[in-house]
Amino acid sequence: MTYFRRPSVGRYNLAVAALLATVASSPSGIFVPMAHAGETLPEGAVCAVNPTLPADPTLAEAQKIVNRAAGVSSTWDGPKSSFPAPKGIKIVYIASNANNPGDIGVYDGLKEAATALGWEIKMIDGQNSPSTNLDALSQAIALSPKAIVVSSYEPKSAGQLFDEAKAAGIIVVGNHTGEASGFQPKYPGLFTNISSDPVEIAKVAASCALVASKGVAAVSLVSCGDQFALCRIKEDAMGDVIKHSPKSAILAIDNFPFEEIQQRMGAVAVADYQKLGSKLTYMLSINDLYWDAAIPALSAVGVEPDGAPYMIAAGDGSPAAFDRIRNHEHQIATVAEPLQAHGWQIADEIVRALNGKAPSNFVSYPHLVTAENVGLEGGDKGTYDPGNNYREEYKKMWGL
């Protein structure tokens, strides 16, 4: 499979034109659905649960993933026991970007849990700036709390401060920080990291595109590239799913710093749309924020809300994304993590650390939000809040 990567807005390699001509005309090559902007694909753009699996093995695997991810979470599958929770402690939460629903949703859950535990919690906004995030972490260490939670951090730059906090007896827990969930040996100052598996999140998003297109998705991918490990992991995993679908194609890959989404995504989306035209049927991103910025720009050049290119996000399930999916406006799916439940899990990881115990290593499975299930499990409030009674389960484990 051949595709072209570009780091920012600019001219494509001239070979793109030749590729697109070949893709569109060759019956033995990659088939690309030719819906025009504003034209709904026949029976397409529906990422639906279907117990009857297609004969094609790649599409069948994608359908299995969609079926699982779109299901209802009615049974608690997290830890079965924990430890006594101390009262009256102080913790600090640093949101890398307080305008990112992924950071704030976790904070809301942690604040709920802290209230139940009788803890004091303070939030610091990293203001979507790498340098401000590091300053915020230094500020948090100076406050001498029992624990610091960092959300959406790049641990390579913050590792020394993690170590400094640990030496001062401060527990550091990450949310979306690093390459994987749980303890990461290369960052010994970080007690644990809470996240659904980013590879699984990406697989769900890309599988949704395959199911919606019936295995003929022609996509663009957008992420922050190598800026954060999480971006690279999600982008590569989505790409792998699309590349293994014989009638699908990656037509463009766009990378730029995460903090520049609002400034650059509109121009990037319009450039892809104007260059690729009707050949571009799906747009995949690592986060809903990209579509917040892209949609006004695409609307301005005539892209209708219920037509191609259809948008799918591999995280995090923002209120704006829920509204777009509910109203059939551009975005057909998001892969939502249980943000508030992750906040409660972070509180439990702090409890474990305060008791000198190891992390729980619990990893929640991501949830696919589509027009079929957007009103369920918190969806009416613009969030994914699993109906597995996690709040009562944690309180029971803590002896509350």
PDB file of N, CA, C and O in Angstrom, residues 333-376:
ATOM      1  N   ALA A 333     -18.311   8.835  14.421  1.00  0.00           N
ATOM      2  CA  ALA A 333     -17.925   8.013  15.566  1.00  0.00           C
ATOM      3  C   ALA A 333     -16.766   8.651  16.322  1.00  0.00           C
ATOM      4  O   ALA A 333     -15.956   9.394  15.750  1.00  0.00           O
ATOM      5  N   THR A 334     -16.700   8.340  17.603  1.00  0.00           N
ATOM      6  CA  THR A 334     -15.535   8.644  18.416  1.00  0.00           C
ATOM      7  C   THR A 334     -15.268   7.436  19.306  1.00  0.00           C
ATOM      8  O   THR A 334     -16.194   6.690  19.635  1.00  0.00           O
ATOM      9  N   VAL A 335     -14.024   7.246  19.649  1.00  0.00           N
ATOM     10  CA  VAL A 335     -13.679   6.164  20.571  1.00  0.00           C
ATOM     11  C   VAL A 335     -13.455   6.809  21.930  1.00  0.00           C
ATOM     12  O   VAL A 335     -12.477   7.528  22.146  1.00  0.00           O
ATOM     13  N   ALA A 336     -14.391   6.563  22.816  1.00  0.00           N
ATOM     14  CA  ALA A 336     -14.412   7.254  24.105  1.00  0.00           C
ATOM     15  C   ALA A 336     -13.803   6.385  25.193  1.00  0.00           C
ATOM     16  O   ALA A 336     -14.121   5.202  25.314  1.00  0.00           O
ATOM     17  N   GLU A 337     -12.951   6.986  25.982  1.00  0.00           N
ATOM     18  CA  GLU A 337     -12.494   6.340  27.204  1.00  0.00           C
ATOM     19  C   GLU A 337     -13.418   6.749  28.346  1.00  0.00           C
ATOM     20  O   GLU A 337     -14.021   7.824  28.309  1.00  0.00           O
ATOM     21  N   PRO A 338     -13.512   5.923  29.373  1.00  0.00           N
ATOM     22  CA  PRO A 338     -14.359   6.272  30.523  1.00  0.00           C
ATOM     23  C   PRO A 338     -13.627   7.279  31.414  1.00  0.00           C
ATOM     24  O   PRO A 338     -13.040   6.921  32.440  1.00  0.00           O
ATOM     25  N   LEU A 339     -13.658   8.540  31.025  1.00  0.00           N
ATOM     26  CA  LEU A 339     -12.803   9.547  31.646  1.00  0.00           C
ATOM     27  C   LEU A 339     -13.058   9.690  33.137  1.00  0.00           C
ATOM     28  O   LEU A 339     -12.116   9.732  33.945  1.00  0.00           O
ATOM     29  N   GLN A 340     -14.317   9.787  33.523  1.00  0.00           N
ATOM     30  CA  GLN A 340     -14.614   9.930  34.956  1.00  0.00           C
ATOM     31  C   GLN A 340     -14.208   8.672  35.728  1.00  0.00           C
ATOM     32  O   GLN A 340     -13.682   8.761  36.841  1.00  0.00           O
ATOM     33  N   ALA A 341     -14.443   7.519  35.137  1.00  0.00           N
ATOM     34  CA  ALA A 341     -14.022   6.277  35.789  1.00  0.00           C
ATOM     35  C   ALA A 341     -12.510   6.223  35.930  1.00  0.00           C
ATOM     36  O   ALA A 341     -11.976   5.717  36.920  1.00  0.00           O
ATOM     37  N   HIS A 342     -11.785   6.761  34.948  1.00  0.00           N
ATOM     38  CA  HIS A 342     -10.332   6.830  35.056  1.00  0.00           C
ATOM     39  C   HIS A 342      -9.926   7.738  36.222  1.00  0.00           C
ATOM     40  O   HIS A 342      -8.929   7.477  36.892  1.00  0.00           O
ATOM     41  N   GLY A 343     -10.690   8.802  36.458  1.00  0.00           N
ATOM     42  CA  GLY A 343     -10.410   9.649  37.617  1.00  0.00           C
ATOM     43  C   GLY A 343     -10.537   8.883  38.919  1.00  0.00           C
ATOM     44  O   GLY A 343      -9.702   9.022  39.831  1.00  0.00           O
ATOM     45  N   TRP A 344     -11.561   8.058  39.029  1.00  0.00           N
ATOM     46  CA  TRP A 344     -11.722   7.218  40.227  1.00  0.00           C
ATOM     47  C   TRP A 344     -10.591   6.187  40.314  1.00  0.00           C
ATOM     48  O   TRP A 344     -10.092   5.897  41.405  1.00  0.00           O
ATOM     49  N   GLN A 345     -10.198   5.639  39.193  1.00  0.00           N
ATOM     50  CA  GLN A 345      -9.083   4.692  39.217  1.00  0.00           C
ATOM     51  C   GLN A 345      -7.801   5.376  39.678  1.00  0.00           C
ATOM     52  O   GLN A 345      -7.007   4.779  40.428  1.00  0.00           O
ATOM     53  N   ILE A 346      -7.571   6.605  39.232  1.00  0.00           N
ATOM     54  CA  ILE A 346      -6.382   7.335  39.679  1.00  0.00           C
ATOM     55  C   ILE A 346      -6.392   7.487  41.195  1.00  0.00           C
ATOM     56  O   ILE A 346      -5.355   7.300  41.856  1.00  0.00           O
ATOM     57  N   ALA A 347      -7.564   7.796  41.760  1.00  0.00           N
ATOM     58  CA  ALA A 347      -7.662   7.892  43.218  1.00  0.00           C
ATOM     59  C   ALA A 347      -7.290   6.557  43.859  1.00  0.00           C
ATOM     60  O   ALA A 347      -6.576   6.506  44.882  1.00  0.00           O
ATOM     61  N   ASP A 348      -7.737   5.459  43.260  1.00  0.00           N
ATOM     62  CA  ASP A 348      -7.416   4.137  43.807  1.00  0.00           C
ATOM     63  C   ASP A 348      -5.928   3.832  43.693  1.00  0.00           C
ATOM     64  O   ASP A 348      -5.342   3.223  44.603  1.00  0.00           O
ATOM     65  N   GLU A 349      -5.308   4.253  42.608  1.00  0.00           N
ATOM     66  CA  GLU A 349      -3.859   4.032  42.472  1.00  0.00           C
ATOM     67  C   GLU A 349      -3.096   4.824  43.535  1.00  0.00           C
ATOM     68  O   GLU A 349      -2.090   4.347  44.077  1.00  0.00           O
ATOM     69  N   ILE A 350      -3.565   6.021  43.859  1.00  0.00           N
ATOM     70  CA  ILE A 350      -2.938   6.804  44.934  1.00  0.00           C
ATOM     71  C   ILE A 350      -3.106   6.088  46.264  1.00  0.00           C
ATOM     72  O   ILE A 350      -2.164   6.006  47.069  1.00  0.00           O
ATOM     73  N   VAL A 351      -4.296   5.550  46.514  1.00  0.00           N
ATOM     74  CA  VAL A 351      -4.531   4.774  47.740  1.00  0.00           C
ATOM     75  C   VAL A 351      -3.552   3.605  47.826  1.00  0.00           C
ATOM     76  O   VAL A 351      -2.948   3.346  48.878  1.00  0.00           O
ATOM     77  N   ARG A 352      -3.365   2.894  46.739  1.00  0.00           N
ATOM     78  CA  ARG A 352      -2.449   1.756  46.723  1.00  0.00           C
ATOM     79  C   ARG A 352      -1.014   2.202  47.012  1.00  0.00           C
ATOM     80  O   ARG A 352      -0.297   1.554  47.789  1.00  0.00           O
ATOM     81  N   ALA A 353      -0.609   3.305  46.373  1.00  0.00           N
ATOM     82  CA  ALA A 353       0.753   3.796  46.598  1.00  0.00           C
ATOM     83  C   ALA A 353       0.954   4.236  48.048  1.00  0.00           C
ATOM     84  O   ALA A 353       2.007   3.973  48.643  1.00  0.00           O
ATOM     85  N   LEU A 354      -0.046   4.887  48.628  1.00  0.00           N
ATOM     86  CA  LEU A 354       0.062   5.327  50.017  1.00  0.00           C
ATOM     87  C   LEU A 354       0.150   4.150  50.981  1.00  0.00           C
ATOM     88  O   LEU A 354       0.695   4.286  52.084  1.00  0.00           O
ATOM     89  N   ASN A 355      -0.386   3.004  50.572  1.00  0.00           N
ATOM     90  CA  ASN A 355      -0.297   1.787  51.374  1.00  0.00           C
ATOM     91  C   ASN A 355       0.925   0.948  51.033  1.00  0.00           C
ATOM     92  O   ASN A 355       1.068  -0.181  51.520  1.00  0.00           O
ATOM     93  N   GLY A 356       1.808   1.491  50.194  1.00  0.00           N
ATOM     94  CA  GLY A 356       3.017   0.771  49.834  1.00  0.00           C
ATOM     95  C   GLY A 356       2.780  -0.417  48.924  1.00  0.00           C
ATOM     96  O   GLY A 356       3.614  -1.342  48.890  1.00  0.00           O
ATOM     97  N   LYS A 357       1.690  -0.407  48.183  1.00  0.00           N
ATOM     98  CA  LYS A 357       1.333  -1.534  47.311  1.00  0.00           C
ATOM     99  C   LYS A 357       1.590  -1.200  45.841  1.00  0.00           C
ATOM    100  O   LYS A 357       1.803  -0.050  45.470  1.00  0.00           O
ATOM    101  N   ALA A 358       1.555  -2.208  45.020  1.00  0.00           N
ATOM    102  CA  ALA A 358       1.785  -2.047  43.584  1.00  0.00           C
ATOM    103  C   ALA A 358       0.537  -1.491  42.897  1.00  0.00           C
ATOM    104  O   ALA A 358      -0.565  -1.576  43.438  1.00  0.00           O
ATOM    105  N   PRO A 359       0.697  -0.939  41.703  1.00  0.00           N
ATOM    106  CA  PRO A 359      -0.476  -0.475  40.947  1.00  0.00           C
ATOM    107  C   PRO A 359      -1.429  -1.620  40.625  1.00  0.00           C
ATOM    108  O   PRO A 359      -1.043  -2.801  40.626  1.00  0.00           O
ATOM    109  N   SER A 360      -2.671  -1.265  40.331  1.00  0.00           N
ATOM    110  CA  SER A 360      -3.673  -2.298  40.035  1.00  0.00           C
ATOM    111  C   SER A 360      -3.465  -2.919  38.659  1.00  0.00           C
ATOM    112  O   SER A 360      -3.885  -4.056  38.423  1.00  0.00           O
ATOM    113  N   ASN A 361      -2.873  -2.165  37.724  1.00  0.00           N
ATOM    114  CA  ASN A 361      -2.664  -2.605  36.333  1.00  0.00           C
ATOM    115  C   ASN A 361      -3.970  -2.853  35.582  1.00  0.00           C
ATOM    116  O   ASN A 361      -3.989  -3.541  34.550  1.00  0.00           O
ATOM    117  N   PHE A 362      -5.069  -2.273  36.081  1.00  0.00           N
ATOM    118  CA  PHE A 362      -6.352  -2.402  35.387  1.00  0.00           C
ATOM    119  C   PHE A 362      -6.361  -1.495  34.157  1.00  0.00           C
ATOM    120  O   PHE A 362      -5.966  -0.337  34.223  1.00  0.00           O
ATOM    121  N   VAL A 363      -6.795  -2.049  33.016  1.00  0.00           N
ATOM    122  CA  VAL A 363      -6.897  -1.290  31.774  1.00  0.00           C
ATOM    123  C   VAL A 363      -8.316  -1.449  31.237  1.00  0.00           C
ATOM    124  O   VAL A 363      -8.751  -2.563  30.935  1.00  0.00           O
ATOM    125  N   SER A 364      -9.049  -0.354  31.125  1.00  0.00           N
ATOM    126  CA  SER A 364     -10.421  -0.395  30.621  1.00  0.00           C
ATOM    127  C   SER A 364     -10.423  -0.498  29.104  1.00  0.00           C
ATOM    128  O   SER A 364      -9.558   0.075  28.429  1.00  0.00           O
ATOM    129  N   TYR A 365     -11.397  -1.206  28.571  1.00  0.00           N
ATOM    130  CA  TYR A 365     -11.511  -1.340  27.120  1.00  0.00           C
ATOM    131  C   TYR A 365     -12.224  -0.108  26.575  1.00  0.00           C
ATOM    132  O   TYR A 365     -13.185   0.391  27.176  1.00  0.00           O
ATOM    133  N   PRO A 366     -11.781   0.435  25.442  1.00  0.00           N
ATOM    134  CA  PRO A 366     -12.410   1.644  24.896  1.00  0.00           C
ATOM    135  C   PRO A 366     -13.821   1.375  24.387  1.00  0.00           C
ATOM    136  O   PRO A 366     -14.194   0.243  24.068  1.00  0.00           O
ATOM    137  N   HIS A 367     -14.581   2.449  24.290  1.00  0.00           N
ATOM    138  CA  HIS A 367     -15.991   2.368  23.907  1.00  0.00           C
ATOM    139  C   HIS A 367     -16.220   3.143  22.616  1.00  0.00           C
ATOM    140  O   HIS A 367     -15.867   4.321  22.525  1.00  0.00           O
ATOM    141  N   LEU A 368     -16.815   2.510  21.636  1.00  0.00           N
ATOM    142  CA  LEU A 368     -17.123   3.146  20.368  1.00  0.00           C
ATOM    143  C   LEU A 368     -18.492   3.808  20.446  1.00  0.00           C
ATOM    144  O   LEU A 368     -19.504   3.148  20.707  1.00  0.00           O
ATOM    145  N   VAL A 369     -18.525   5.114  20.219  1.00  0.00           N
ATOM    146  CA  VAL A 369     -19.771   5.881  20.237  1.00  0.00           C
ATOM    147  C   VAL A 369     -20.193   6.155  18.806  1.00  0.00           C
ATOM    148  O   VAL A 369     -19.433   6.738  18.018  1.00  0.00           O
ATOM    149  N   THR A 370     -21.401   5.730  18.456  1.00  0.00           N
ATOM    150  CA  THR A 370     -21.956   5.931  17.122  1.00  0.00           C
ATOM    151  C   THR A 370     -23.382   6.444  17.260  1.00  0.00           C
ATOM    152  O   THR A 370     -23.909   6.593  18.369  1.00  0.00           O
ATOM    153  N   ALA A 371     -24.021   6.690  16.131  1.00  0.00           N
ATOM    154  CA  ALA A 371     -25.415   7.143  16.162  1.00  0.00           C
ATOM    155  C   ALA A 371     -26.327   6.119  16.815  1.00  0.00           C
ATOM    156  O   ALA A 371     -27.386   6.464  17.345  1.00  0.00           O
ATOM    157  N   GLU A 372     -25.931   4.851  16.811  1.00  0.00           N
ATOM    158  CA  GLU A 372     -26.750   3.796  17.408  1.00  0.00           C
ATOM    159  C   GLU A 372     -26.806   3.876  18.931  1.00  0.00           C
ATOM    160  O   GLU A 372     -27.825   3.580  19.537  1.00  0.00           O
ATOM    161  N   ASN A 373     -25.678   4.251  19.557  1.00  0.00           N
ATOM    162  CA  ASN A 373     -25.613   4.165  21.029  1.00  0.00           C
ATOM    163  C   ASN A 373     -25.271   5.484  21.705  1.00  0.00           C
ATOM    164  O   ASN A 373     -24.962   5.513  22.892  1.00  0.00           O
ATOM    165  N   VAL A 374     -25.320   6.593  20.966  1.00  0.00           N
ATOM    166  CA  VAL A 374     -24.841   7.868  21.488  1.00  0.00           C
ATOM    167  C   VAL A 374     -25.636   8.346  22.699  1.00  0.00           C
ATOM    168  O   VAL A 374     -25.134   9.125  23.510  1.00  0.00           O
ATOM    169  N   GLY A 375     -26.860   7.873  22.869  1.00  0.00           N
ATOM    170  CA  GLY A 375     -27.662   8.301  24.011  1.00  0.00           C
ATOM    171  C   GLY A 375     -27.520   7.444  25.249  1.00  0.00           C
ATOM    172  O   GLY A 375     -28.131   7.737  26.288  1.00  0.00           O
ATOM    173  N   LEU A 376     -26.690   6.399  25.181  1.00  0.00           N
ATOM    174  CA  LEU A 376     -26.571   5.454  26.293  1.00  0.00           C
ATOM    175  C   LEU A 376     -25.373   5.769  27.179  1.00  0.00           C
ATOM    176  O   LEU A 376     -24.433   6.426  26.757  1.00  0.00           O
TER     177      LEU A 376
END
